[in-house]
């Protein structure tokens, strides 16, 4: 059945001119034609992609621990009690959809753990299908450095017996053997892939994985073509650790073991050096930039202009840390643009670069699909905004629509999201699930179970100061 999306303005994609009064015909999940038509008050553009997220549902501001740098922020997440994975994932994916996202990378670093993992993965996949977005589940693999990027015995010795006991119990469980973790990824993939759901290897990051684990993933990905998503050089402490571990350079190391190529996407990359940026560009791996997240957990500023200049494929991620805690991918796109776009008249990120960053490059990282923009034959992933409302204050009637979107686009203007030809958001509301009801249920569950993490709450101040001491100590001050 053919349906059409009418647009007063169509933004077809990166580097393609905006066109007034267009109709986009869709059949079987694919765009079949773009023709002159009658505008209906909408601005239609490619759906946005969030190429780094964790299907995370609560923020540390809700627990009174907002201002914490990444190395302490990660253990602080343990304050959030485990909840039903369908509920948490459905809320996360529905919020993403409401924020304009048609494709999301769920790097599933926080396993709720109420059942075995394959059962949990099925619940996450069901949530994504119910919402209707494309989702890659990057299955978390981790078997190294549970507390700091180094041996943790000295740090433990600084804690009181109560805090030490809590930290040992909560953070220092013996990891599942690397080969088992890697084999699990294929098993989960056989179980849940299809209908917009794919599975990727999700090693947490080099500082959290043994050489054995990373090599197994490099080999398995090479053999099966399965994609890989991981954190890379998010903080200056990770850079310092990497430089101690890898005399040849951390990116060179990853390249040697088959983990720098088109199948791979790296989140953050704030502390890459020029030669490493060049290698990533040459190999065709994707860099996923998380501007809001980097601000909030005090990680720094990614050299986005340098990535683009050196030819990297760069995509957008929200990392569960949208600036206003609302999963608004339009605002995230604008924030990234305004942070990196130019120095005076020296333009560093063009509007075409930005469009590619917020749409096609992210969808490629999530799905492997290479289509760029809205054209016959491309997947029908469309975002519709209320152009009448967006343009209500114009003085000159013909301003470039993307410019206006960059000036003031937020999710409140989103009226519709179509993914693979199906309505995911209609009239500003998520169609597949009742988001307000799920949000209320989730909040009630988190509040009810919050006392179960009282031990962590008690131990965190001590752990935080021990972590500060560790990362400002002799290993890191050079
Ligand atoms: Zn992350």
Coordinates of C-alpha atoms and ligand atoms in Angstrom, one line a residue:
X1 CA 0.0 0.0 0.0
X2 CA 1.4 3.4 -1.0
X3 CA 1.2 6.2 1.5
X4 CA 2.4 9.8 1.0
X5 CA 4.0 12.3 3.3
X6 CA 3.4 15.9 2.1
X7 CA 5.8 18.6 2.9
X8 CA 5.7 22.4 2.6
X9 CA 9.5 22.0 2.8
X10 CA 11.5 18.9 2.2
X11 CA 15.0 18.6 3.4
X12 CA 16.1 15.5 1.3
X13 CA 19.5 15.1 3.1
X14 CA 23.1 16.2 3.3
X15 CA 24.2 18.4 0.5
X16 CA 20.8 18.3 -1.3
X17 CA 18.8 21.5 -1.7
X18 CA 15.6 22.1 0.2
X19 CA 12.5 21.8 -2.0
X20 CA 9.1 23.4 -1.4
X21 CA 5.8 21.6 -1.7
X22 CA 6.8 18.0 -2.2
X23 CA 5.2 14.6 -1.7
X24 CA 7.2 11.6 -0.6
X25 CA 5.5 8.3 -1.7
X26 CA 6.3 5.3 0.5
X27 CA 5.6 1.6 -0.2
X28 CA 6.7 -1.4 1.8
X29 CA 9.0 0.5 4.0
X30 CA 10.8 2.2 1.0
X31 CA 10.6 5.5 -0.6
X32 CA 9.1 5.0 -4.1
X33 CA 9.0 8.6 -5.3
X34 CA 9.5 12.2 -4.5
X35 CA 7.3 14.5 -6.6
X36 CA 6.0 18.1 -6.6
X37 CA 2.9 18.2 -4.5
X38 CA 0.8 20.3 -2.2
X39 CA 2.5 21.5 1.0
X40 CA 0.6 20.7 4.2
X41 CA 2.4 22.8 6.7
X42 CA 5.1 20.2 7.5
X43 CA 8.9 20.3 7.3
X44 CA 10.0 16.8 6.3
X45 CA 13.6 15.5 6.7
X46 CA 15.4 12.2 7.3
X47 CA 14.8 10.7 10.7
X48 CA 17.6 11.4 13.2
X49 CA 19.9 8.7 14.5
X50 CA 21.3 8.3 18.0
X51 CA 24.4 6.2 17.4
X52 CA 25.5 6.0 21.0
X53 CA 23.1 5.3 23.8
X54 CA 22.6 2.8 26.6
X55 CA 18.8 2.4 26.9
X56 CA 19.3 4.2 30.2
X57 CA 16.2 5.6 31.8
X58 CA 17.1 7.6 34.9
X59 CA 19.6 10.4 35.5
X60 CA 21.9 10.9 38.5
X61 CA 20.3 14.3 39.0
X62 CA 17.3 12.4 40.2
X63 CA 19.4 10.9 43.0
X64 CA 21.2 14.1 44.0
X65 CA 24.5 13.2 42.3
X66 CA 24.5 15.5 39.3
X67 CA 28.0 16.9 39.2
X68 CA 30.3 13.9 39.0
X69 CA 33.1 13.2 36.5
X70 CA 32.9 10.0 34.4
X71 CA 35.3 7.8 36.5
X72 CA 33.1 8.4 39.6
X73 CA 29.8 8.8 37.6
X74 CA 29.9 5.2 36.4
X75 CA 29.9 3.6 39.9
X76 CA 27.3 6.2 41.0
X77 CA 24.9 4.6 38.4
X78 CA 24.7 1.6 40.8
X79 CA 22.4 3.9 42.8
X80 CA 19.7 3.2 40.3
X81 CA 17.9 0.0 41.2
X82 CA 17.3 -2.8 38.7
X83 CA 13.8 -2.7 37.1
X84 CA 11.9 -4.7 34.5
X85 CA 14.0 -4.5 31.3
X86 CA 11.0 -4.2 29.0
X87 CA 9.7 -1.2 31.0
X88 CA 13.0 0.6 31.1
X89 CA 13.8 -0.1 27.4
X90 CA 10.4 0.9 26.2
X91 CA 10.6 4.2 28.0
X92 CA 14.1 4.8 26.7
X93 CA 13.2 4.0 23.1
X94 CA 9.9 5.8 23.2
X95 CA 11.6 9.0 24.5
X96 CA 14.2 8.6 21.7
X97 CA 11.4 8.4 19.1
X98 CA 9.6 11.4 20.6
X99 CA 12.9 13.2 20.3
X100 CA 13.1 12.5 16.5
X101 CA 15.3 9.4 16.5
X102 CA 14.5 6.6 14.0
X103 CA 17.7 4.5 14.7
X104 CA 19.3 3.9 18.0
X105 CA 22.4 2.2 19.3
X106 CA 21.6 0.5 22.6
X107 CA 25.1 -0.2 24.0
X108 CA 23.6 -2.3 26.8
X109 CA 26.2 -1.6 29.5
X110 CA 23.6 -1.7 32.3
X111 CA 22.1 -5.2 32.5
X112 CA 19.1 -5.2 34.8
X113 CA 19.9 -8.8 35.7
X114 CA 16.6 -9.9 37.0
X115 CA 16.6 -12.8 34.6
X116 CA 19.3 -14.5 32.5
X117 CA 20.7 -12.2 29.7
X118 CA 19.1 -13.9 26.7
X119 CA 15.7 -13.4 28.3
X120 CA 16.5 -9.8 29.1
X121 CA 17.7 -9.2 25.5
X122 CA 14.3 -10.5 24.2
X123 CA 12.5 -8.0 26.4
X124 CA 14.7 -5.2 25.1
X125 CA 14.1 -6.3 21.5
X126 CA 10.3 -6.5 22.1
X127 CA 10.4 -2.9 23.5
X128 CA 12.1 -1.6 20.4
X129 CA 9.7 -3.4 18.1
X130 CA 6.7 -2.1 20.1
X131 CA 8.0 1.4 19.7
X132 CA 8.9 0.8 16.1
X133 CA 12.4 2.3 15.8
X134 CA 15.5 0.6 14.4
X135 CA 17.7 -0.7 17.2
X136 CA 21.1 -2.3 17.4
X137 CA 21.7 -4.1 20.7
X138 CA 25.4 -3.8 21.3
X139 CA 25.8 -6.6 23.8
X140 CA 28.1 -5.5 26.6
X141 CA 31.3 -7.4 26.9
X142 CA 33.6 -6.6 29.8
X143 CA 36.2 -8.6 31.8
X144 CA 38.8 -6.1 33.1
X145 CA 39.3 -3.2 35.6
X146 CA 36.0 -3.3 37.4
X147 CA 36.7 -0.2 39.6
X148 CA 39.6 1.8 38.2
X149 CA 41.8 1.4 35.0
X150 CA 44.4 -0.3 37.2
X151 CA 44.8 -2.7 40.1
X152 CA 42.3 -1.6 42.8
X153 CA 43.8 -3.1 45.9
X154 CA 45.4 0.1 47.1
X155 CA 42.2 2.0 46.6
X156 CA 40.2 -0.6 48.5
X157 CA 42.6 -0.3 51.4
X158 CA 41.7 3.4 51.8
X159 CA 38.0 2.6 52.4
X160 CA 36.3 1.9 55.7
X161 CA 35.4 -1.8 56.3
X162 CA 31.7 -1.1 55.5
X163 CA 32.5 0.8 52.3
X164 CA 35.1 -1.8 51.2
X165 CA 32.6 -4.6 51.8
X166 CA 29.9 -2.8 49.7
X167 CA 32.3 -2.0 46.9
X168 CA 33.6 -5.6 46.8
X169 CA 30.1 -7.0 46.8
X170 CA 28.7 -4.5 44.2
X171 CA 31.6 -4.0 41.8
X172 CA 34.1 -6.9 42.1
X173 CA 32.3 -9.9 40.9
X174 CA 34.3 -12.4 39.0
X175 CA 33.7 -11.8 35.2
X176 CA 32.3 -14.5 32.9
X177 CA 35.1 -15.9 30.8
X178 CA 35.8 -13.9 27.6
X179 CA 35.0 -16.7 25.2
X180 CA 31.6 -17.3 26.9
X181 CA 30.7 -13.6 26.7
X182 CA 31.6 -13.5 23.0
X183 CA 29.7 -16.7 22.2
X184 CA 26.6 -15.2 24.0
X185 CA 26.5 -12.4 21.4
X186 CA 25.9 -14.8 18.5
X187 CA 23.3 -16.7 20.5
X188 CA 21.4 -13.5 21.3
X189 CA 21.6 -12.4 17.7
X190 CA 20.1 -15.7 16.5
X191 CA 17.3 -15.2 19.0
X192 CA 16.3 -11.5 18.4
X193 CA 17.5 -10.2 15.1
X194 CA 15.0 -9.2 12.4
X195 CA 12.3 -6.5 11.9
X196 CA 14.6 -3.6 12.5
X197 CA 16.6 -5.2 15.3
X198 CA 20.2 -6.1 14.9
X199 CA 22.9 -7.2 17.3
X200 CA 26.5 -5.9 17.6
X201 CA 29.5 -6.8 19.7
X202 CA 29.6 -4.2 22.5
X203 CA 33.0 -4.3 24.2
X204 CA 32.8 -1.7 26.9
X205 CA 36.1 -0.1 26.0
X206 CA 39.8 -1.1 25.7
X207 CA 40.4 -0.3 29.4
X208 CA 37.6 -2.6 30.4
X209 CA 38.4 -5.6 28.2
X210 CA 41.3 -8.1 28.2
X211 CA 43.4 -8.5 25.1
X212 CA 41.9 -12.0 24.8
X213 CA 38.4 -10.6 24.8
X214 CA 39.2 -7.9 22.2
X215 CA 41.0 -10.4 19.9
X216 CA 38.1 -12.8 20.1
X217 CA 35.7 -10.0 19.1
X218 CA 38.0 -8.8 16.3
X219 CA 38.2 -12.4 14.9
X220 CA 34.5 -13.1 15.3
X221 CA 33.4 -9.8 13.7
X222 CA 35.8 -10.4 10.8
X223 CA 34.3 -13.9 10.3
X224 CA 30.7 -13.0 10.6
X225 CA 30.7 -9.4 9.5
X226 CA 28.8 -8.5 12.7
X227 CA 29.2 -4.9 13.6
X228 CA 31.1 -3.6 16.7
X229 CA 30.4 -0.6 19.0
X230 CA 32.6 0.5 21.8
X231 CA 33.8 3.5 23.9
X232 CA 37.2 5.0 23.0
X233 CA 39.3 7.7 24.7
X234 CA 36.4 9.4 26.5
X235 CA 38.6 11.0 29.2
X236 CA 42.1 12.2 29.8
X237 CA 42.6 9.4 32.3
X238 CA 41.7 6.8 29.6
X239 CA 44.3 8.4 27.4
X240 CA 47.0 8.3 30.1
X241 CA 46.2 4.6 30.8
X242 CA 46.2 3.8 27.1
X243 CA 49.6 5.4 26.6
X244 CA 51.0 3.3 29.4
X245 CA 49.6 0.1 28.0
X246 CA 50.1 0.5 24.3
X247 CA 53.5 1.8 23.2
X248 CA 52.5 1.5 19.6
X249 CA 49.3 3.5 20.3
X250 CA 45.8 2.3 21.3
X251 CA 44.3 2.8 17.8
X252 CA 47.2 1.0 16.1
X253 CA 46.6 -1.8 18.6
X254 CA 42.9 -2.0 17.8
X255 CA 43.8 -2.0 14.1
X256 CA 46.2 -4.9 14.5
X257 CA 43.4 -7.0 16.0
X258 CA 40.8 -6.3 13.4
X259 CA 38.8 -3.6 15.3
X260 CA 39.3 -0.5 13.1
X261 CA 37.2 -0.9 10.0
X262 CA 33.8 0.0 8.5
X263 CA 32.0 -2.4 10.8
X264 CA 33.2 -0.5 13.9
X265 CA 31.9 2.6 15.6
X266 CA 33.7 4.3 18.5
X267 CA 31.9 6.5 21.0
X268 CA 33.5 9.8 22.2
X269 CA 37.2 9.8 20.9
X270 CA 37.8 13.1 22.6
X271 CA 41.5 12.3 23.2
X272 CA 42.5 10.9 19.7
X273 CA 45.8 12.2 18.2
X274 CA 46.0 13.3 14.6
X275 CA 47.6 10.1 13.4
X276 CA 44.9 8.1 15.1
X277 CA 42.2 10.3 13.5
X278 CA 43.8 9.7 10.1
X279 CA 43.9 5.9 10.6
X280 CA 40.2 5.8 11.6
X281 CA 39.4 7.9 8.5
X282 CA 41.5 5.6 6.3
X283 CA 39.8 2.5 7.6
X284 CA 36.3 3.9 7.4
X285 CA 35.3 3.4 11.1
X286 CA 32.7 5.7 12.5
X287 CA 33.3 8.2 15.4
X288 CA 30.2 9.0 17.5
X289 CA 30.3 12.4 19.2
X290 CA 28.3 12.9 22.4
X291 CA 28.4 16.6 23.1
X292 CA 25.9 16.9 25.9
X293 CA 27.3 13.8 27.7
X294 CA 30.8 15.2 27.5
X295 CA 29.7 18.4 29.1
X296 CA 27.7 16.7 31.8
X297 CA 30.3 14.2 33.0
X298 CA 33.2 16.7 32.5
X299 CA 35.0 14.7 29.8
X300 CA 36.0 17.5 27.5
X301 CA 35.3 18.6 23.9
X302 CA 35.8 16.2 20.9
X303 CA 37.8 17.7 18.0
X304 CA 34.9 17.4 15.6
X305 CA 36.2 19.8 13.1
X306 CA 39.5 17.9 12.9
X307 CA 37.5 14.6 12.5
X308 CA 35.7 16.0 9.5
X309 CA 38.7 17.7 8.0
X310 CA 40.6 14.5 8.1
X311 CA 37.8 12.6 6.5
X312 CA 36.2 10.6 9.3
X313 CA 32.6 9.5 9.2
X314 CA 31.2 11.3 12.3
X315 CA 27.8 10.5 13.9
X316 CA 25.7 11.9 16.7
X317 CA 25.1 10.2 20.1
X318 CA 23.1 11.2 23.1
X319 CA 24.6 8.7 25.5
X320 CA 21.5 8.8 27.7
X321 CA 22.5 12.3 28.7
X322 CA 20.6 14.8 26.6
X323 CA 21.3 18.3 27.8
X324 CA 17.8 18.9 29.2
X325 CA 17.3 15.3 30.1
X326 CA 14.6 15.0 27.5
X327 CA 16.2 12.8 24.7
X328 CA 15.7 15.8 22.3
X329 CA 17.9 14.8 19.4
X330 CA 17.1 18.1 17.5
X331 CA 18.6 20.1 20.4
X332 CA 21.6 17.8 20.5
X333 CA 22.2 18.3 16.8
X334 CA 22.0 22.1 17.3
X335 CA 24.3 22.0 20.3
X336 CA 26.9 20.0 18.5
X337 CA 26.7 22.4 15.5
X338 CA 27.0 25.5 17.6
X339 CA 29.9 24.2 19.6
X340 CA 31.9 23.2 16.6
X341 CA 30.7 25.1 13.5
X342 CA 33.1 27.9 13.1
X343 CA 35.7 30.2 14.4
X344 CA 34.8 33.6 13.0
X345 CA 34.6 33.3 9.2
X346 CA 36.5 30.0 9.3
X347 CA 33.7 27.5 8.8
X348 CA 34.6 24.1 10.3
X349 CA 31.4 22.1 10.2
X350 CA 29.1 22.8 7.2
X351 CA 25.3 22.4 7.3
X352 CA 25.8 19.4 5.0
X353 CA 28.3 17.9 7.5
X354 CA 25.8 18.4 10.2
X355 CA 22.9 16.7 8.4
X356 CA 25.1 13.7 7.7
X357 CA 26.2 13.6 11.3
X358 CA 22.7 13.7 12.7
X359 CA 21.1 11.3 10.1
X360 CA 22.9 9.1 7.6
X361 CA 26.2 8.5 9.4
X362 CA 24.4 7.4 12.6
X363 CA 22.0 5.1 10.8
X364 CA 25.0 3.5 9.1
X365 CA 26.7 2.9 12.5
X366 CA 23.5 1.3 13.8
X367 CA 22.3 -0.6 10.8
X368 CA 25.1 -0.7 8.2
X369 CA 22.7 0.9 5.7
X370 CA 24.5 3.3 3.4
X371 CA 21.6 5.2 1.9
X372 CA 21.8 9.0 2.2
X373 CA 18.7 11.0 2.4
X374 CA 15.2 10.8 1.1
X375 CA 15.2 9.5 -2.5
X376 CA 13.5 6.7 -4.3
X377 CA 14.9 3.3 -3.2
X378 CA 16.0 4.6 0.2
X379 CA 14.4 3.3 3.5
X380 CA 11.4 5.4 4.5
X381 CA 12.7 6.9 7.7
X382 CA 11.2 10.4 7.9
X383 CA 10.8 13.1 10.5
X384 CA 8.0 15.7 10.2
X385 CA 7.9 19.0 12.0
X386 CA 5.3 21.6 12.3
X387 CA 6.6 24.1 9.8
X388 CA 3.7 26.5 10.4
X389 CA 4.7 26.8 14.1
X390 CA 8.4 26.8 13.4
X391 CA 8.1 29.6 10.8
X392 CA 5.4 31.6 12.6
X393 CA 7.7 34.6 13.3
X394 CA 9.4 34.9 10.0
X395 CA 9.7 38.4 8.5
X396 CA 11.3 37.3 5.2
X397 CA 9.1 34.4 3.9
X398 CA 11.8 32.4 2.1
X399 CA 14.4 31.7 4.8
X400 CA 16.3 28.4 4.3
X401 CA 14.3 25.9 6.3
X402 CA 17.4 24.1 7.7
X403 CA 18.7 27.3 9.1
X404 CA 15.5 28.0 10.9
X405 CA 15.7 24.4 12.3
X406 CA 19.2 25.1 13.5
X407 CA 18.1 28.3 15.1
X408 CA 15.2 27.0 17.1
X409 CA 14.4 23.3 16.4
X410 CA 13.3 21.3 19.5
X411 CA 11.2 18.2 19.8
X412 CA 8.1 20.2 20.6
X413 CA 7.9 21.0 16.9
X414 CA 8.0 17.3 16.0
X415 CA 4.6 16.1 14.7
X416 CA 5.5 12.7 13.1
X417 CA 8.2 10.1 12.8
X418 CA 8.0 7.3 10.2
X419 CA 10.5 4.4 10.4
X420 CA 10.5 1.8 7.6
X421 CA 7.3 3.3 6.3
X422 CA 5.4 2.9 9.6
X423 CA 4.1 5.7 11.9
X424 CA 6.2 5.7 15.1
X425 CA 5.1 9.2 16.3
X426 CA 1.8 10.7 15.1
X427 CA 0.5 14.1 16.1
X428 CA 3.4 14.5 18.5
X429 CA 2.7 11.2 20.3
X430 CA 4.4 7.8 20.3
X431 CA 2.0 5.4 18.6
X432 CA 3.2 1.9 19.7
X433 CA 3.3 2.4 23.5
X434 CA 1.7 4.6 26.1
X435 CA 4.7 6.6 27.0
X436 CA 3.3 8.7 29.8
X437 CA 1.8 5.6 31.5
X438 CA 5.1 3.7 31.1
X439 CA 7.1 6.7 32.5
X440 CA 4.8 6.8 35.6
X441 CA 5.1 3.1 36.1
X442 CA 8.9 3.3 35.8
X443 CA 9.3 6.2 38.2
X444 CA 7.1 4.4 40.8
X445 CA 9.2 1.2 40.4
X446 CA 12.5 3.2 40.8
X447 CA 11.2 4.9 43.9
X448 CA 9.9 1.7 45.4
X449 CA 13.2 -0.1 44.9
X450 CA 15.5 2.8 45.7
X451 CA 16.0 1.6 49.3
X452 CA 17.7 -1.6 47.9
X453 CA 20.7 0.5 46.9
X454 CA 21.1 2.3 50.3
X455 CA 24.4 0.5 50.8
X456 CA 25.8 2.1 47.7
X457 CA 24.5 5.5 48.7
X458 CA 26.3 5.2 52.0
X459 CA 29.6 4.1 50.4
X460 CA 29.7 6.5 47.5
X461 CA 31.2 9.6 49.1
X462 CA 34.1 7.5 50.4
X463 CA 34.5 5.8 47.0
X464 CA 34.3 9.1 45.2
X465 CA 37.1 10.6 47.2
X466 CA 39.3 7.5 46.8
X467 CA 38.7 7.7 43.0
X468 CA 39.6 11.4 43.0
X469 CA 42.8 10.5 44.8
X470 CA 43.5 7.7 42.4
X471 CA 43.1 9.7 39.2
X472 CA 44.9 12.8 40.5
X473 CA 47.7 10.6 41.9
X474 CA 51.1 9.6 40.5
X475 CA 49.8 7.3 37.8
X476 CA 47.9 10.1 36.1
X477 CA 49.7 13.4 36.9
X478 CA 52.4 13.1 34.3
Ligands
LIG1 ZN1 28.4 5.8 26.7

